[in-house]
XYZ file of C-alpha atoms in Angstrom:
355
model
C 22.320 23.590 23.953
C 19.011 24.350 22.041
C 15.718 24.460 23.743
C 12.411 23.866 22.052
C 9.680 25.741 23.409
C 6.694 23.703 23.091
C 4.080 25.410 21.106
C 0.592 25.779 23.091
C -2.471 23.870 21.560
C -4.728 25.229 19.082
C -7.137 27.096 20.447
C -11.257 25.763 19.802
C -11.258 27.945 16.952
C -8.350 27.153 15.313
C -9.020 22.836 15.664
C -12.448 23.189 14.461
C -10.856 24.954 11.288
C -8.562 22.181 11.264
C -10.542 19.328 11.698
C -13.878 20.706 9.506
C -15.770 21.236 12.521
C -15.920 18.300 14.575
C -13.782 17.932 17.669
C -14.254 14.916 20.486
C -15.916 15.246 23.975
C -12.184 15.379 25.326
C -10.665 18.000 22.799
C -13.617 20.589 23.794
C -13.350 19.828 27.324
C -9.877 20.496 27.256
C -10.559 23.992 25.960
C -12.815 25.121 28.655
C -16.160 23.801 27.797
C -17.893 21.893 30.264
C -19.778 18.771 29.278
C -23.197 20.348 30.639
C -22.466 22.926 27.597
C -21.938 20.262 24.767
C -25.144 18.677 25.892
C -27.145 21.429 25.924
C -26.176 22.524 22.428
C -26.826 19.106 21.590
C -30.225 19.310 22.200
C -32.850 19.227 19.446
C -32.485 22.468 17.560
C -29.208 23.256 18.970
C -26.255 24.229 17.198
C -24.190 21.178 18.186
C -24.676 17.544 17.252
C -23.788 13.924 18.182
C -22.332 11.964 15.408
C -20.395 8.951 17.549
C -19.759 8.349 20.675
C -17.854 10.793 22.250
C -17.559 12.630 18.578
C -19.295 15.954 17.716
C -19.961 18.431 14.892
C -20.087 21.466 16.010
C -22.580 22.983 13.620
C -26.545 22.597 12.933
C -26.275 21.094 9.152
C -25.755 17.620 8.100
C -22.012 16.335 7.725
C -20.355 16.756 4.699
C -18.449 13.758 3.212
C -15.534 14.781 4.404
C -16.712 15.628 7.766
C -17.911 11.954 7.825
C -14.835 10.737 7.289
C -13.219 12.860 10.166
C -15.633 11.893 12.562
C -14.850 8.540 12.087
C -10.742 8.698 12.868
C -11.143 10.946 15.652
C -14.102 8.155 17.264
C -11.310 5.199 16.216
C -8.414 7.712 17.428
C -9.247 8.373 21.051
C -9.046 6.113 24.008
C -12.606 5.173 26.238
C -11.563 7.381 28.996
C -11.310 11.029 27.936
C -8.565 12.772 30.271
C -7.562 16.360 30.704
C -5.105 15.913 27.826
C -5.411 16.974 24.311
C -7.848 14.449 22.880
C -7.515 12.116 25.983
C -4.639 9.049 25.617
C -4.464 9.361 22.107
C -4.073 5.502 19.439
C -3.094 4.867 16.365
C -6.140 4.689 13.590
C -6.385 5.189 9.855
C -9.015 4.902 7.186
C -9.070 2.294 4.605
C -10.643 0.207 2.458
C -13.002 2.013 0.563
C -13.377 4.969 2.130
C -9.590 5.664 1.676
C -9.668 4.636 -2.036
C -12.247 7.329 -2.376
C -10.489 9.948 -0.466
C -7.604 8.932 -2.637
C -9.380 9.632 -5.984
C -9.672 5.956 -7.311
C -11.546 6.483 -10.177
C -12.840 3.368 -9.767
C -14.564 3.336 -6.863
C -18.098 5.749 -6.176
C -16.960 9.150 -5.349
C -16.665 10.182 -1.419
C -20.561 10.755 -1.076
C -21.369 7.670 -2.145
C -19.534 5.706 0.590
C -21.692 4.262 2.909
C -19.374 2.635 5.462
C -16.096 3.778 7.233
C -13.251 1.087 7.624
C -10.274 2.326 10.003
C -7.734 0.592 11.208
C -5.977 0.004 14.442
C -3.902 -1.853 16.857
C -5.056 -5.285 17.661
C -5.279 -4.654 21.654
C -7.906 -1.321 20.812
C -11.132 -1.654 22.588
C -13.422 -0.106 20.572
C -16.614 -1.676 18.770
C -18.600 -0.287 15.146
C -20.295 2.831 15.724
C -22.865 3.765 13.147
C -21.133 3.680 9.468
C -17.753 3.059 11.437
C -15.890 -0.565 10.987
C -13.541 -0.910 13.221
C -10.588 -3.160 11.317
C -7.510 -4.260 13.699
C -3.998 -5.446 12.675
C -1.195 -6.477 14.745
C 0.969 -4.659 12.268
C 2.872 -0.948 12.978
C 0.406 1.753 11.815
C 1.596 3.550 8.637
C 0.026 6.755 7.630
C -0.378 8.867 4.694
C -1.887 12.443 5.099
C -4.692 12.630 2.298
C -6.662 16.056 2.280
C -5.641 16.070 5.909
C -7.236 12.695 6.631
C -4.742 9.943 7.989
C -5.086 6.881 5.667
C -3.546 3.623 5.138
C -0.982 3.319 2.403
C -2.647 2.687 -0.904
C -1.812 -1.009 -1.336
C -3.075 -1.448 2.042
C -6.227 0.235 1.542
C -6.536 -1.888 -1.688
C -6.158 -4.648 -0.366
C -8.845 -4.527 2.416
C -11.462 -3.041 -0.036
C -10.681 -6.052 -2.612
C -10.816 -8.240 0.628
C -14.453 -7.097 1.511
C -15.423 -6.918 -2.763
C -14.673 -10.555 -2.879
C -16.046 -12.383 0.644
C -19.005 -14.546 0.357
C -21.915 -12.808 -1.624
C -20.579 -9.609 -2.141
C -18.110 -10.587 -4.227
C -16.874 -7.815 -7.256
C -19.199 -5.553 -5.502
C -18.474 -1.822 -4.214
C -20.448 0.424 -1.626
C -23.011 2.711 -3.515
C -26.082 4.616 -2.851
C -28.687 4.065 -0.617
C -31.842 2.987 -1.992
C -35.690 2.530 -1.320
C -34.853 -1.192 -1.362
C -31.501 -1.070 0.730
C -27.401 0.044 -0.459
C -27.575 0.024 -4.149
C -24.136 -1.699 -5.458
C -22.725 -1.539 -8.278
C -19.900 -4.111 -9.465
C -16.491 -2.496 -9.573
C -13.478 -4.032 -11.609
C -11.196 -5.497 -9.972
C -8.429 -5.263 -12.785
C -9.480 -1.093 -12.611
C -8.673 -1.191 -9.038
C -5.141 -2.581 -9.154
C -3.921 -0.814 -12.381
C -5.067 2.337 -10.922
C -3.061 1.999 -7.783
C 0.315 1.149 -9.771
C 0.038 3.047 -12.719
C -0.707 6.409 -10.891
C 2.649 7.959 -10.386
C 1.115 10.018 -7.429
C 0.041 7.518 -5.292
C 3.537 6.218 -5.462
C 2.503 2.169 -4.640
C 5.168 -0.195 -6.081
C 3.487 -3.647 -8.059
C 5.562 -5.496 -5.318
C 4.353 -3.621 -2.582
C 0.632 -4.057 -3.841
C 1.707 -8.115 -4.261
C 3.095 -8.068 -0.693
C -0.269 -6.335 0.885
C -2.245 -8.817 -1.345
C -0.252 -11.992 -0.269
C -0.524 -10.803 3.223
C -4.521 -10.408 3.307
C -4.963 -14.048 1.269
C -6.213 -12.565 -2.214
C -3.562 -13.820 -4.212
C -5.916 -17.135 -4.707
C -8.573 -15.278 -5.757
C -8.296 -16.163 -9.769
C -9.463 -12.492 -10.883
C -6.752 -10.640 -8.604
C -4.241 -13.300 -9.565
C -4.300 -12.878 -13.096
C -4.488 -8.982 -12.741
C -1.057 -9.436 -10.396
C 0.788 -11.258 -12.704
C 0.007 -9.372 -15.498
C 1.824 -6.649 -13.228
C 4.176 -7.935 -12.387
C 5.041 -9.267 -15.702
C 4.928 -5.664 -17.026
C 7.064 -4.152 -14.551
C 9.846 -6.905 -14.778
C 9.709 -6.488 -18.379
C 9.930 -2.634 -17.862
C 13.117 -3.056 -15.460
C 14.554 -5.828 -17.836
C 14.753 -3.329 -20.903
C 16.045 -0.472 -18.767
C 18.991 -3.326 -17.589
C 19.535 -3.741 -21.425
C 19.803 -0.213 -22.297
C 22.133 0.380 -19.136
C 24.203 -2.091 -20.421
C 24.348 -0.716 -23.898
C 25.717 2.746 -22.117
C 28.480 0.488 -20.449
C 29.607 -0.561 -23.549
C 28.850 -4.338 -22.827
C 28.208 -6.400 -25.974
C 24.678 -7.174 -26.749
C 23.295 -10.232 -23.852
C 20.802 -12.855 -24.991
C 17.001 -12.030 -23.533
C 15.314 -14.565 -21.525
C 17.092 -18.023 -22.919
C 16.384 -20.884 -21.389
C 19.653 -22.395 -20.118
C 19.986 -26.734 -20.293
C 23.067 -29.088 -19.135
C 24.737 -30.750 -22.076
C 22.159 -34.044 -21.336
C 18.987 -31.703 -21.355
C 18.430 -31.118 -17.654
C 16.877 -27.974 -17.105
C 19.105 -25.186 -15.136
C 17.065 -21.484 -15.715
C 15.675 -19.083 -17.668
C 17.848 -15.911 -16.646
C 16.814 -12.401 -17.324
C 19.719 -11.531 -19.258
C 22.494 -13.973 -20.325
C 26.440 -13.357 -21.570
C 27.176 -16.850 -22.761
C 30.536 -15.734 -23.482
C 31.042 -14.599 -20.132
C 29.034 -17.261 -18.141
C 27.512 -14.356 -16.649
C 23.689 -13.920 -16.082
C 21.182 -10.682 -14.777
C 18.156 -11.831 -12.730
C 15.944 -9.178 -11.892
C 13.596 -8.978 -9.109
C 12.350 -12.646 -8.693
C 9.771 -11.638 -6.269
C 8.541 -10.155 -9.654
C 8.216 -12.872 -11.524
C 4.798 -14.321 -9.969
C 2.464 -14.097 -7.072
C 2.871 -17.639 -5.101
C 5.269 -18.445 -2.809
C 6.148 -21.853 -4.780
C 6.880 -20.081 -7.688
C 9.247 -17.829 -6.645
C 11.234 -20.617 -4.802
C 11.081 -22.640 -7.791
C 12.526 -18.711 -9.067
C 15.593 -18.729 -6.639
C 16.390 -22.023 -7.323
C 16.877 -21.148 -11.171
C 19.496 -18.852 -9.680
C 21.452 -21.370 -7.452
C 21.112 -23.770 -9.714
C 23.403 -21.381 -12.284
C 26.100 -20.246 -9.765
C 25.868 -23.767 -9.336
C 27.043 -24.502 -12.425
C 29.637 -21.665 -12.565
C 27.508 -18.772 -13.755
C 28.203 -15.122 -12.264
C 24.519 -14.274 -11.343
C 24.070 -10.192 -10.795
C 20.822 -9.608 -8.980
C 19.211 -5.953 -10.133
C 15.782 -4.587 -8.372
C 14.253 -1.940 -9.829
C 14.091 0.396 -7.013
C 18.475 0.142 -6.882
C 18.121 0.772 -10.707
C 16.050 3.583 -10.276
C 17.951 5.026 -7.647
C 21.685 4.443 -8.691
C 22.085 3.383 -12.401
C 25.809 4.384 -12.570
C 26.211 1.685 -9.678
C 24.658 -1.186 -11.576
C 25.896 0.016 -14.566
C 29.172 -0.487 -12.874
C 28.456 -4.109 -11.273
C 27.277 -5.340 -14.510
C 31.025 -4.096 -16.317
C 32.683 -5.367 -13.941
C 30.442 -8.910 -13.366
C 31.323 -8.702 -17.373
C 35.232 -8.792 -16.490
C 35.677 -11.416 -13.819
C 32.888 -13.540 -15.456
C 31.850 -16.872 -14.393
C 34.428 -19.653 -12.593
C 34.679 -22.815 -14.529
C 31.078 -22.585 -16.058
C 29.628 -25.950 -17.001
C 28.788 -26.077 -20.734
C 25.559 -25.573 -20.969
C 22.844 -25.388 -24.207
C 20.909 -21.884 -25.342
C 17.900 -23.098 -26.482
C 14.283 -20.984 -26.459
C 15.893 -17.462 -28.189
């Protein structure tokens, strides 16, 4: 039987290196300093300072940007009562909005320095309140992190979607955090089409359009006409992106050319679907992704009912996402042959028209 031997905690020296400098009330306390000590270097002209509650830097200078940004997870990170424990009873919190989209390099947003105002997220049941540039933001949802320069952040589409949420609410609408000026925040507008291109078109950030249209749907921006129209133009380009790649696939399976988007009638001109991909002389037809076909929830029912609709009728519908395509060609490649070979069971005639 293996044993793991715990590993002790970092000593003071080696989390302040980790965490730029500034450690909680409860992480110093549980490394032998007293909480007489971290007042008294707190003091005016000490070498300590108090940045939030319970949350200190422990050197003489102003926070960096990044230091900012750490203060504000480990405030949102530890409990109310500080224990003996590393950190106290340690939650769930990570930045977004914003702040993440800055720490994720969105170019844009206003670069790290210029972000006034911290959004982190946690659970729902959290009792915490704002602190100075903090926001506290709570879901009911699990927590999912991403390490960014150390920093735990909310996925990108996440963090997206509650900056665009905050951008477009009552007279701040198109609007980003900026610098502080004589006369209050300066703002300056940022795009919202820049935003959401940005976080699907960078390979790095690895967000998925569908993903992004999920996080969207989920925070009630999808009726917003700007982010609409930016979505479907997504997810427009990714279906078409996926479609081709279908085409080609089935070019390397030797499967005779299919007609592209047809729209598919009864013999008395009822409408039955548009299909992706359609083998008339098969009766067999590829849909792919029909979440990616639009935003609302009414058009992609009116989407899946194109599809029962045709295996209705008699049509062999093959269903292709992109991430199976991406992830296991040779097995679509292989459905689609063989989807070729049984083809469809006593297909109604139906009329090609719109190709």
């Amino acid at each position: 039987m293996n044993y793991r031997i715990p590993l002790p905690p970092p000593s003071l020296e080696e989390l302040a290196r980790r965490q730029q400098n500034v450690l909680t009330a409860g992480q110093l306390r549980a490394r032998g300093v007293p909480a007489r000590i971290i007042s008294e270097h707190c003091r005016r002209g000490g070498p300590w300072q108090r940045l939030l509650p319970r949350v200190y830097l422990l050197q003489s200078g102003g926070p960096s940007p990044e230091q900012r940004m750490w203060a504000a997870l480990l405030y949102a990170a530890q409990s109310g009562r500080e224990g003996g424990r590393e950190g106290g009873r340690r939650e769930g919190a990570v930045i977004t909005g914003t702040a993440a989209l800055a720490l994720y390099g969105f170019a844009a947003v206003p670069r790290l320095p210029a972000v006034t105002g911290v959004d982190v997220l946690v659970p729902r049941q959290r009792r915490l309140k704002d602190a100075g540039e903090v926001r506290i933001r709570r879901t009911e949802r699990e927590l999912v992190a991403r390490s960014v320069h150390g920093l735990a952040c909310a996925p990108v589409a996440r963090a997206v979607a509650d900056a665009l949420r905050e951008w477009t609410s009552g007279d701040r609408a198109g609007e980003c955090g900026g610098e502080r000026g004589g006369g209050g925040v300066a703002v300056r507008p940022v795009p919202v089409r820049e935003v959401l291109c940005e976080a699907v078109r960078r390979p790095e950030l690895r967000c998925p359009v569908r993903e992004l249209a999920t996080e969207l749907a989920e925070a009630g921006l999808v009726a917003d006409p700007r982010v609409r129209a930016v979505l479907d133009g997504l997810l427009a380009a990714e279906r078409d992106r996926v479609r081709e790649r279908v085409g080609e696939l089935a070019d390397e399976w030797l499967l005779p050319v299919p007609l592209t988007g047809p729209e598919l009638r009864m013999r008395g001109g009822t409408y039955v679907a548009v299909p992706d991909l359609y083998w008339p002389e098969a009766g067999v037809a590829v849909e792919v992704d029909p979440e990616l076909r639009c935003v609302s929830e009414g058009e992609a029912a009116w989407a899946r009912g194109g599809r029962h609709r045709m295996e209705y009728l008699g049509v062999r519908v093959v269903q292709v996402s992109g991430a199976r395509l991406a992830e296991a060609p040779d097995a679509v490649g292989a459905e689609l042959r063989e989807a070729f070979r049984l083809g469809g069971t006593d297909v109604v005639e139906l009329l090609v028209t719109g190709w």
